[in-house]
PDB file of C-alpha atoms in Angstrom:
ATOM      1  CA  ARG A   1      37.098  27.958   9.540  1.00  0.00           C
ATOM      2  CA  PHE A   2      37.429  31.726   9.214  1.00  0.00           C
ATOM      3  CA  LEU A   3      38.853  34.692  11.139  1.00  0.00           C
ATOM      4  CA  ALA A   4      37.537  38.237  11.419  1.00  0.00           C
ATOM      5  CA  ASP A   5      39.867  41.067  10.312  1.00  0.00           C
ATOM      6  CA  PRO A   6      42.186  41.677  13.257  1.00  0.00           C
ATOM      7  CA  ALA A   7      42.614  45.341  12.238  1.00  0.00           C
ATOM      8  CA  VAL A   8      38.960  46.077  12.889  1.00  0.00           C
ATOM      9  CA  GLN A   9      38.338  47.852  16.188  1.00  0.00           C
ATOM     10  CA  ARG A  10      35.029  47.547  17.974  1.00  0.00           C
ATOM     11  CA  THR A  11      33.761  50.428  20.076  1.00  0.00           C
ATOM     12  CA  PRO A  12      31.574  49.750  23.117  1.00  0.00           C
ATOM     13  CA  GLN A  13      28.096  48.441  22.209  1.00  0.00           C
ATOM     14  CA  ALA A  14      29.220  47.872  18.607  1.00  0.00           C
ATOM     15  CA  SER A  15      28.678  44.454  17.039  1.00  0.00           C
ATOM     16  CA  PHE A  16      30.249  42.396  14.291  1.00  0.00           C
ATOM     17  CA  SER A  17      28.413  39.680  12.330  1.00  0.00           C
ATOM     18  CA  VAL A  18      29.433  37.155   9.708  1.00  0.00           C
ATOM     19  CA  THR A  19      27.178  35.214   7.350  1.00  0.00           C
ATOM     20  CA  VAL A  20      28.507  31.895   6.043  1.00  0.00           C
ATOM     21  CA  SER A  21      26.871  29.468   3.619  1.00  0.00           C
ATOM     22  CA  PHE A  22      27.623  25.739   3.660  1.00  0.00           C
ATOM     23  CA  ASP A  23      26.366  22.503   2.186  1.00  0.00           C
ATOM     24  CA  VAL A  24      26.480  18.870   3.274  1.00  0.00           C
ATOM     25  CA  ALA A  25      27.655  15.985   1.078  1.00  0.00           C
ATOM     26  CA  ALA A  26      24.804  13.842  -0.258  1.00  0.00           C
ATOM     27  CA  ASP A  27      26.294  10.732   1.382  1.00  0.00           C
ATOM     28  CA  ALA A  28      27.240  12.409   4.693  1.00  0.00           C
ATOM     29  CA  PRO A  29      26.650  10.339   7.843  1.00  0.00           C
ATOM     30  CA  LEU A  30      23.250  10.950   9.407  1.00  0.00           C
ATOM     31  CA  THR A  31      24.304  12.292  12.767  1.00  0.00           C
ATOM     32  CA  SER A  32      24.205  15.371  14.969  1.00  0.00           C
ATOM     33  CA  VAL A  33      27.046  17.875  14.584  1.00  0.00           C
ATOM     34  CA  THR A  34      27.844  21.000  16.568  1.00  0.00           C
ATOM     35  CA  ASN A  35      29.265  24.210  15.097  1.00  0.00           C
ATOM     36  CA  THR A  36      31.114  26.436  17.589  1.00  0.00           C
ATOM     37  CA  ALA A  37      32.358  30.005  17.051  1.00  0.00           C
ATOM     38  CA  CYS A  38      34.546  31.891  19.526  1.00  0.00           C
ATOM     39  CA  ALA A  39      35.593  35.569  19.788  1.00  0.00           C
ATOM     40  CA  SER A  40      38.998  36.681  21.040  1.00  0.00           C
ATOM     41  CA  THR A  41      40.858  39.966  21.456  1.00  0.00           C
ATOM     42  CA  PRO A  42      44.229  41.051  22.860  1.00  0.00           C
ATOM     43  CA  THR A  43      42.357  43.640  24.894  1.00  0.00           C
ATOM     44  CA  PRO A  44      41.977  42.553  28.540  1.00  0.00           C
ATOM     45  CA  LEU A  45      38.479  41.285  29.215  1.00  0.00           C
ATOM     46  CA  ARG A  46      36.184  42.390  31.995  1.00  0.00           C
ATOM     47  CA  PRO A  47      35.817  39.704  34.639  1.00  0.00           C
ATOM     48  CA  GLY A  48      32.391  38.081  34.566  1.00  0.00           C
ATOM     49  CA  GLY A  49      31.685  39.207  31.018  1.00  0.00           C
ATOM     50  CA  GLY A  50      29.530  37.379  28.494  1.00  0.00           C
ATOM     51  CA  PRO A  51      30.447  34.080  26.853  1.00  0.00           C
ATOM     52  CA  LEU A  52      33.133  34.210  24.169  1.00  0.00           C
ATOM     53  CA  CYS A  53      31.851  31.111  22.347  1.00  0.00           C
ATOM     54  CA  ALA A  54      28.484  30.081  20.959  1.00  0.00           C
ATOM     55  CA  SER A  55      27.463  26.674  19.597  1.00  0.00           C
ATOM     56  CA  VAL A  56      24.667  25.527  17.298  1.00  0.00           C
ATOM     57  CA  PRO A  57      23.774  21.812  17.103  1.00  0.00           C
ATOM     58  CA  VAL A  58      22.505  20.542  13.748  1.00  0.00           C
ATOM     59  CA  GLN A  59      20.903  17.156  12.992  1.00  0.00           C
ATOM     60  CA  ILE A  60      21.819  15.850   9.525  1.00  0.00           C
ATOM     61  CA  ILE A  61      18.882  14.060   7.876  1.00  0.00           C
ATOM     62  CA  CYS A  62      18.317  12.686   4.395  1.00  0.00           C
ATOM     63  CA  GLN A  63      15.630  13.778   1.936  1.00  0.00           C
ATOM     64  CA  VAL A  64      15.056  11.869  -1.288  1.00  0.00           C
ATOM     65  CA  ASN A  65      12.772  11.774  -4.276  1.00  0.00           C
ATOM     66  CA  LEU A  66      12.404   8.053  -4.926  1.00  0.00           C
ATOM     67  CA  SER A  67      10.377   6.778  -7.869  1.00  0.00           C
ATOM     68  CA  ILE A  68       9.603   3.200  -8.870  1.00  0.00           C
ATOM     69  CA  SER A  69       8.527   1.643 -12.158  1.00  0.00           C
ATOM     70  CA  LYS A  70       7.716  -1.918 -13.159  1.00  0.00           C
ATOM     71  CA  SER A  71       7.273  -3.374 -16.636  1.00  0.00           C
ATOM     72  CA  ASP A  72       7.427  -6.706 -18.433  1.00  0.00           C
ATOM     73  CA  GLY A  73       7.032  -5.220 -21.913  1.00  0.00           C
ATOM     74  CA  VAL A  74       3.694  -6.952 -22.608  1.00  0.00           C
ATOM     75  CA  THR A  75       0.007  -6.275 -21.964  1.00  0.00           C
ATOM     76  CA  GLU A  76      -1.252  -9.821 -22.545  1.00  0.00           C
ATOM     77  CA  VAL A  77      -0.017 -13.262 -21.512  1.00  0.00           C
ATOM     78  CA  VAL A  78      -1.238 -16.732 -22.509  1.00  0.00           C
ATOM     79  CA  ALA A  79      -1.963 -19.335 -19.861  1.00  0.00           C
ATOM     80  CA  GLY A  80       0.343 -22.303 -20.393  1.00  0.00           C
ATOM     81  CA  ASP A  81       2.860 -20.456 -22.581  1.00  0.00           C
ATOM     82  CA  PRO A  82       6.208 -22.040 -21.617  1.00  0.00           C
ATOM     83  CA  ASN A  83       8.261 -18.957 -22.529  1.00  0.00           C
ATOM     84  CA  THR A  84       9.483 -17.027 -19.497  1.00  0.00           C
ATOM     85  CA  ILE A  85       8.491 -13.353 -19.314  1.00  0.00           C
ATOM     86  CA  PHE A  86      10.739 -10.969 -17.399  1.00  0.00           C
ATOM     87  CA  PHE A  87       9.737  -8.081 -15.181  1.00  0.00           C
ATOM     88  CA  VAL A  88      12.208  -5.251 -14.511  1.00  0.00           C
ATOM     89  CA  ILE A  89      11.633  -3.076 -11.451  1.00  0.00           C
ATOM     90  CA  THR A  90      13.563   0.209 -11.495  1.00  0.00           C
ATOM     91  CA  VAL A  91      14.053   2.417  -8.427  1.00  0.00           C
ATOM     92  CA  ASN A  92      15.404   5.903  -9.196  1.00  0.00           C
ATOM     93  CA  ASN A  93      16.670   8.451  -6.675  1.00  0.00           C
ATOM     94  CA  SER A  94      16.451  12.052  -7.888  1.00  0.00           C
ATOM     95  CA  GLY A  95      18.054  13.320  -4.689  1.00  0.00           C
ATOM     96  CA  PRO A  96      18.894  15.661  -3.172  1.00  0.00           C
ATOM     97  CA  THR A  97      20.656  13.228  -0.835  1.00  0.00           C
ATOM     98  CA  GLN A  98      21.686   9.597  -0.916  1.00  0.00           C
ATOM     99  CA  ALA A  99      18.752   7.264  -0.196  1.00  0.00           C
ATOM    100  CA  ARG A 100      19.429   4.962   2.752  1.00  0.00           C
ATOM    101  CA  ASP A 101      17.927   1.559   3.643  1.00  0.00           C
ATOM    102  CA  VAL A 102      15.932   1.268   0.405  1.00  0.00           C
ATOM    103  CA  VAL A 103      13.456  -1.637   0.423  1.00  0.00           C
ATOM    104  CA  VAL A 104      11.165  -2.924  -2.348  1.00  0.00           C
ATOM    105  CA  ASN A 105       8.167  -5.109  -1.495  1.00  0.00           C
ATOM    106  CA  ASP A 106       6.391  -6.943  -4.305  1.00  0.00           C
ATOM    107  CA  ASN A 107       2.979  -8.579  -3.895  1.00  0.00           C
ATOM    108  CA  TRP A 108       3.253 -11.392  -6.424  1.00  0.00           C
ATOM    109  CA  PRO A 109      -0.040 -12.383  -8.107  1.00  0.00           C
ATOM    110  CA  ALA A 110      -1.266 -15.932  -7.546  1.00  0.00           C
ATOM    111  CA  GLU A 111      -1.695 -16.257 -11.315  1.00  0.00           C
ATOM    112  CA  TYR A 112       2.084 -15.962 -11.891  1.00  0.00           C
ATOM    113  CA  THR A 113       4.589 -18.772 -11.389  1.00  0.00           C
ATOM    114  CA  LEU A 114       8.058 -17.526 -10.453  1.00  0.00           C
ATOM    115  CA  ARG A 115      10.701 -18.956 -12.809  1.00  0.00           C
ATOM    116  CA  SER A 116      13.839 -16.934 -12.067  1.00  0.00           C
ATOM    117  CA  GLY A 117      15.028 -14.322  -9.605  1.00  0.00           C
ATOM    118  CA  PRO A 118      14.329 -11.957  -8.091  1.00  0.00           C
ATOM    119  CA  THR A 119      17.815 -10.746  -9.021  1.00  0.00           C
ATOM    120  CA  PRO A 120      18.786  -7.237  -7.805  1.00  0.00           C
ATOM    121  CA  SER A 121      21.531  -5.040  -9.252  1.00  0.00           C
ATOM    122  CA  GLN A 122      22.590  -4.421  -5.644  1.00  0.00           C
ATOM    123  CA  GLY A 123      21.576  -5.747  -2.254  1.00  0.00           C
ATOM    124  CA  THR A 124      19.679  -8.962  -1.583  1.00  0.00           C
ATOM    125  CA  CYS A 125      16.172 -10.377  -2.107  1.00  0.00           C
ATOM    126  CA  SER A 126      14.151 -12.983  -0.237  1.00  0.00           C
ATOM    127  CA  LEU A 127      10.835 -14.672  -0.968  1.00  0.00           C
ATOM    128  CA  THR A 128       7.799 -14.017   1.234  1.00  0.00           C
ATOM    129  CA  SER A 129       4.439 -15.765   1.585  1.00  0.00           C
ATOM    130  CA  ASN A 130       2.877 -13.507  -1.051  1.00  0.00           C
ATOM    131  CA  GLY A 131       5.833 -12.251  -3.085  1.00  0.00           C
ATOM    132  CA  PHE A 132       9.325 -11.038  -2.296  1.00  0.00           C
ATOM    133  CA  THR A 133      11.275  -8.312  -0.496  1.00  0.00           C
ATOM    134  CA  CYS A 134      14.510  -6.750  -1.734  1.00  0.00           C
ATOM    135  CA  SER A 135      16.840  -4.763   0.529  1.00  0.00           C
ATOM    136  CA  LEU A 136      18.773  -2.550  -1.871  1.00  0.00           C
ATOM    137  CA  GLY A 137      20.852  -0.611   0.680  1.00  0.00           C
ATOM    138  CA  SER A 138      21.843   2.912  -0.391  1.00  0.00           C
ATOM    139  CA  ILE A 139      21.146   4.528  -3.766  1.00  0.00           C
ATOM    140  CA  ASN A 140      23.201   7.602  -4.592  1.00  0.00           C
ATOM    141  CA  ARG A 141      21.688  10.842  -5.800  1.00  0.00           C
ATOM    142  CA  ASN A 142      20.714  10.657  -9.494  1.00  0.00           C
ATOM    143  CA  ALA A 143      21.325   6.891  -9.521  1.00  0.00           C
ATOM    144  CA  GLN A 144      19.103   3.826  -9.780  1.00  0.00           C
ATOM    145  CA  ALA A 145      18.849   0.158  -8.823  1.00  0.00           C
ATOM    146  CA  THR A 146      16.994  -2.606 -10.673  1.00  0.00           C
ATOM    147  CA  ILE A 147      15.396  -5.976  -9.910  1.00  0.00           C
ATOM    148  CA  ARG A 148      14.769  -8.657 -12.565  1.00  0.00           C
ATOM    149  CA  ILE A 149      12.143 -11.408 -12.200  1.00  0.00           C
ATOM    150  CA  GLY A 150      11.034 -14.138 -14.620  1.00  0.00           C
ATOM    151  CA  TYR A 151       7.588 -15.736 -14.600  1.00  0.00           C
ATOM    152  CA  THR A 152       5.074 -17.827 -16.549  1.00  0.00           C
ATOM    153  CA  VAL A 153       1.314 -18.329 -16.251  1.00  0.00           C
ATOM    154  CA  GLY A 154       0.143 -21.894 -15.589  1.00  0.00           C
ATOM    155  CA  PRO A 155      -2.109 -23.664 -18.112  1.00  0.00           C
ATOM    156  CA  SER A 156      -4.988 -23.995 -15.620  1.00  0.00           C
ATOM    157  CA  VAL A 157      -5.221 -20.249 -14.872  1.00  0.00           C
ATOM    158  CA  THR A 158      -8.599 -18.851 -15.943  1.00  0.00           C
ATOM    159  CA  ALA A 159      -8.496 -15.405 -14.301  1.00  0.00           C
ATOM    160  CA  PRO A 160      -9.120 -12.619 -16.846  1.00  0.00           C
ATOM    161  CA  SER A 161      -6.159 -10.542 -15.658  1.00  0.00           C
ATOM    162  CA  ALA A 162      -3.334 -10.301 -13.133  1.00  0.00           C
ATOM    163  CA  ARG A 163      -2.270  -7.193 -11.200  1.00  0.00           C
ATOM    164  CA  ASN A 164       1.242  -6.921  -9.811  1.00  0.00           C
ATOM    165  CA  VAL A 165       2.189  -4.120  -7.376  1.00  0.00           C
ATOM    166  CA  ALA A 166       5.680  -3.207  -6.151  1.00  0.00           C
ATOM    167  CA  CYS A 167       6.340  -0.505  -3.536  1.00  0.00           C
ATOM    168  CA  VAL A 168       9.551   1.241  -2.450  1.00  0.00           C
ATOM    169  CA  SER A 169      10.453   2.812   0.888  1.00  0.00           C
ATOM    170  CA  SER A 170      13.547   4.090   2.657  1.00  0.00           C
ATOM    171  CA  SER A 171      14.613   5.505   6.007  1.00  0.00           C
ATOM    172  CA  CYS A 172      14.830   8.999   4.461  1.00  0.00           C
ATOM    173  CA  THR A 173      12.115  11.633   4.190  1.00  0.00           C
ATOM    174  CA  GLN A 174      10.323  11.378   0.827  1.00  0.00           C
ATOM    175  CA  ILE A 175       9.831  14.661  -1.051  1.00  0.00           C
ATOM    176  CA  PRO A 176       7.239  15.203  -2.252  1.00  0.00           C
ATOM    177  CA  PRO A 177       5.414  12.880   0.177  1.00  0.00           C
ATOM    178  CA  ILE A 178       4.082   9.749  -1.570  1.00  0.00           C
ATOM    179  CA  ASN A 179       2.479   7.066   0.566  1.00  0.00           C
ATOM    180  CA  PRO A 180       2.499   4.400  -0.611  1.00  0.00           C
ATOM    181  CA  ASN A 181       5.158   4.860  -3.274  1.00  0.00           C
ATOM    182  CA  CYS A 182       4.172   2.066  -5.667  1.00  0.00           C
ATOM    183  CA  ALA A 183       4.083   0.960  -9.297  1.00  0.00           C
ATOM    184  CA  GLU A 184       1.743  -1.573 -10.833  1.00  0.00           C
ATOM    185  CA  ASP A 185       1.560  -3.691 -13.954  1.00  0.00           C
ATOM    186  CA  VAL A 186      -1.679  -5.278 -15.186  1.00  0.00           C
ATOM    187  CA  ASN A 187      -1.736  -8.016 -17.828  1.00  0.00           C
ATOM    188  CA  ILE A 188      -4.716  -9.556 -19.570  1.00  0.00           C
ATOM    189  CA  ILE A 189      -4.605 -13.355 -19.380  1.00  0.00           C
ATOM    190  CA  ARG A 190      -5.690 -15.160 -22.515  1.00  0.00           C
ATOM    191  CA  THR A 191      -6.521 -18.868 -22.713  1.00  0.00           C
ATOM    192  CA  ARG A 192      -5.776 -20.716 -25.918  1.00  0.00           C
ATOM    193  CA  ALA A 193      -6.461 -24.409 -26.524  1.00  0.00           C
ATOM    194  CA  ASP A 194      -5.892 -26.551 -29.623  1.00  0.00           C
ATOM    195  CA  LEU A 195      -8.356 -29.452 -29.700  1.00  0.00           C
ATOM    196  CA  TYR A 196      -7.776 -32.363 -32.074  1.00  0.00           C
ATOM    197  CA  THR A 197     -10.510 -35.028 -32.455  1.00  0.00           C
ATOM    198  CA  ILE A 198     -10.315 -38.369 -34.250  1.00  0.00           C
ATOM    199  CA  LYS A 199     -13.006 -41.064 -34.648  1.00  0.00           C
ATOM    200  CA  ASP A 200     -12.566 -44.592 -35.926  1.00  0.00           C
ATOM    201  CA  ASP A 201     -14.438 -47.936 -35.828  1.00  0.00           C
ATOM    202  CA  CYS A 202     -11.567 -49.861 -37.477  1.00  0.00           C
ATOM    203  CA  VAL A 203     -13.842 -51.155 -40.269  1.00  0.00           C
ATOM    204  CA  SER A 204     -14.860 -49.897 -43.673  1.00  0.00           C
ATOM    205  CA  VAL A 205     -17.849 -52.227 -44.238  1.00  0.00           C
ATOM    206  CA  VAL A 206     -20.642 -53.263 -41.853  1.00  0.00           C
ATOM    207  CA  TYR A 207     -23.319 -55.883 -42.578  1.00  0.00           C
ATOM    208  CA  ALA A 208     -26.960 -55.078 -42.053  1.00  0.00           C
ATOM    209  CA  GLY A 209     -28.446 -57.402 -39.442  1.00  0.00           C
ATOM    210  CA  SER A 210     -25.097 -58.414 -37.970  1.00  0.00           C
ATOM    211  CA  THR A 211     -25.312 -59.144 -34.236  1.00  0.00           C
ATOM    212  CA  THR A 212     -21.632 -58.386 -33.674  1.00  0.00           C
ATOM    213  CA  PRO A 213     -21.348 -54.826 -32.271  1.00  0.00           C
ATOM    214  CA  VAL A 214     -19.103 -52.377 -34.040  1.00  0.00           C
ATOM    215  CA  VAL A 215     -17.210 -50.171 -31.589  1.00  0.00           C
ATOM    216  CA  PHE A 216     -16.470 -46.527 -32.335  1.00  0.00           C
ATOM    217  CA  SER A 217     -13.552 -44.843 -30.571  1.00  0.00           C
ATOM    218  CA  ILE A 218     -13.617 -41.051 -30.300  1.00  0.00           C
ATOM    219  CA  SER A 219     -10.502 -39.355 -28.993  1.00  0.00           C
ATOM    220  CA  THR A 220     -10.046 -35.636 -28.335  1.00  0.00           C
ATOM    221  CA  THR A 221      -6.586 -34.291 -27.519  1.00  0.00           C
ATOM    222  CA  ASN A 222      -5.716 -30.794 -26.314  1.00  0.00           C
ATOM    223  CA  LEU A 223      -2.429 -29.584 -27.782  1.00  0.00           C
ATOM    224  CA  GLY A 224      -2.505 -26.522 -25.500  1.00  0.00           C
ATOM    225  CA  PRO A 225      -0.958 -24.374 -24.383  1.00  0.00           C
ATOM    226  CA  SER A 226      -3.912 -23.653 -22.049  1.00  0.00           C
ATOM    227  CA  ASP A 227      -6.151 -26.180 -20.376  1.00  0.00           C
ATOM    228  CA  ALA A 228      -9.388 -26.672 -22.345  1.00  0.00           C
ATOM    229  CA  GLN A 229     -12.309 -25.992 -20.045  1.00  0.00           C
ATOM    230  CA  ASN A 230     -15.761 -27.675 -20.185  1.00  0.00           C
ATOM    231  CA  VAL A 231     -15.002 -29.773 -23.279  1.00  0.00           C
ATOM    232  CA  VAL A 232     -18.084 -31.266 -24.974  1.00  0.00           C
ATOM    233  CA  ILE A 233     -18.107 -33.891 -27.761  1.00  0.00           C
ATOM    234  CA  ALA A 234     -21.270 -33.943 -29.873  1.00  0.00           C
ATOM    235  CA  ASP A 235     -21.789 -36.886 -32.234  1.00  0.00           C
ATOM    236  CA  GLN A 236     -24.340 -36.783 -35.059  1.00  0.00           C
ATOM    237  CA  TRP A 237     -25.493 -40.427 -34.912  1.00  0.00           C
ATOM    238  CA  PRO A 238     -26.657 -41.878 -38.289  1.00  0.00           C
ATOM    239  CA  SER A 239     -30.285 -43.048 -38.265  1.00  0.00           C
ATOM    240  CA  VAL A 240     -29.277 -46.543 -39.507  1.00  0.00           C
ATOM    241  CA  TYR A 241     -27.141 -47.169 -36.391  1.00  0.00           C
ATOM    242  CA  THR A 242     -28.688 -48.609 -33.262  1.00  0.00           C
ATOM    243  CA  GLN A 243     -26.818 -47.930 -30.058  1.00  0.00           C
ATOM    244  CA  VAL A 244     -25.996 -50.938 -27.901  1.00  0.00           C
ATOM    245  CA  PRO A 245     -27.439 -50.208 -24.417  1.00  0.00           C
ATOM    246  CA  ASN A 246     -24.932 -49.204 -21.706  1.00  0.00           C
ATOM    247  CA  SER A 247     -22.070 -49.270 -24.167  1.00  0.00           C
ATOM    248  CA  PHE A 248     -20.604 -45.836 -23.350  1.00  0.00           C
ATOM    249  CA  GLN A 249     -17.144 -45.914 -21.817  1.00  0.00           C
ATOM    250  CA  THR A 250     -15.182 -42.760 -21.041  1.00  0.00           C
ATOM    251  CA  PHE A 251     -11.605 -42.122 -20.068  1.00  0.00           C
ATOM    252  CA  PRO A 252     -10.461 -40.591 -17.841  1.00  0.00           C
ATOM    253  CA  ALA A 253     -13.149 -41.193 -15.251  1.00  0.00           C
ATOM    254  CA  GLY A 254     -15.520 -38.355 -14.496  1.00  0.00           C
ATOM    255  CA  ALA A 255     -16.830 -37.728 -17.998  1.00  0.00           C
ATOM    256  CA  SER A 256     -20.448 -38.482 -18.757  1.00  0.00           C
ATOM    257  CA  CYS A 257     -22.538 -39.139 -21.841  1.00  0.00           C
TER     258      CYS A 257
END
């Protein structure tokens, strides 16, 4: 509030103007306000004269510069690795006002298995059919909010890579305009198997001409961590052995020789 100098006299047709600067708090309520100024004088006023007061309505809006980043600190993951890897999503508000109704949507890749979270530093998160949504509420100017998520890659995954995208939005005007406002992380998926094969016929001596079949057992085990795809066992059969017809047996079912 301010008052003009009461000692100043105004002659007919003369005018008096005042320029005032103001700012609005970054977390001010988003509403419409009206500023009214009125003139008064002890001099009697002419009946039917002009208005003594003037009002200016102003709508308070929010403008923000939101940025989002997402990282798990790796560029490669191994299918079947039991160790949980953690993503951190960071939403930063560079202002100039408080960001309102901030929401992060994450499209979770099918190659990832969620192990923990999502856990936000503020607000709440809920799972969706293809990822999760976090409602972070308000983020003050020059402040940030984070979301932490843990995942693994299943042993049967054979995709060469996985792309994860997270996007942020708010009810405020984004400056500069970015649509969509997203961050992505791409990891190469490696497969790694450890095959171990043993073969035994449980004898050390065989007799030429014997009519009693000797049975070989060949066993191949995958120690992981990834599933071994299209496994083939090749046996170099000695020329002195004669295979007994229809003697192949495989386990589990589905293998063929």
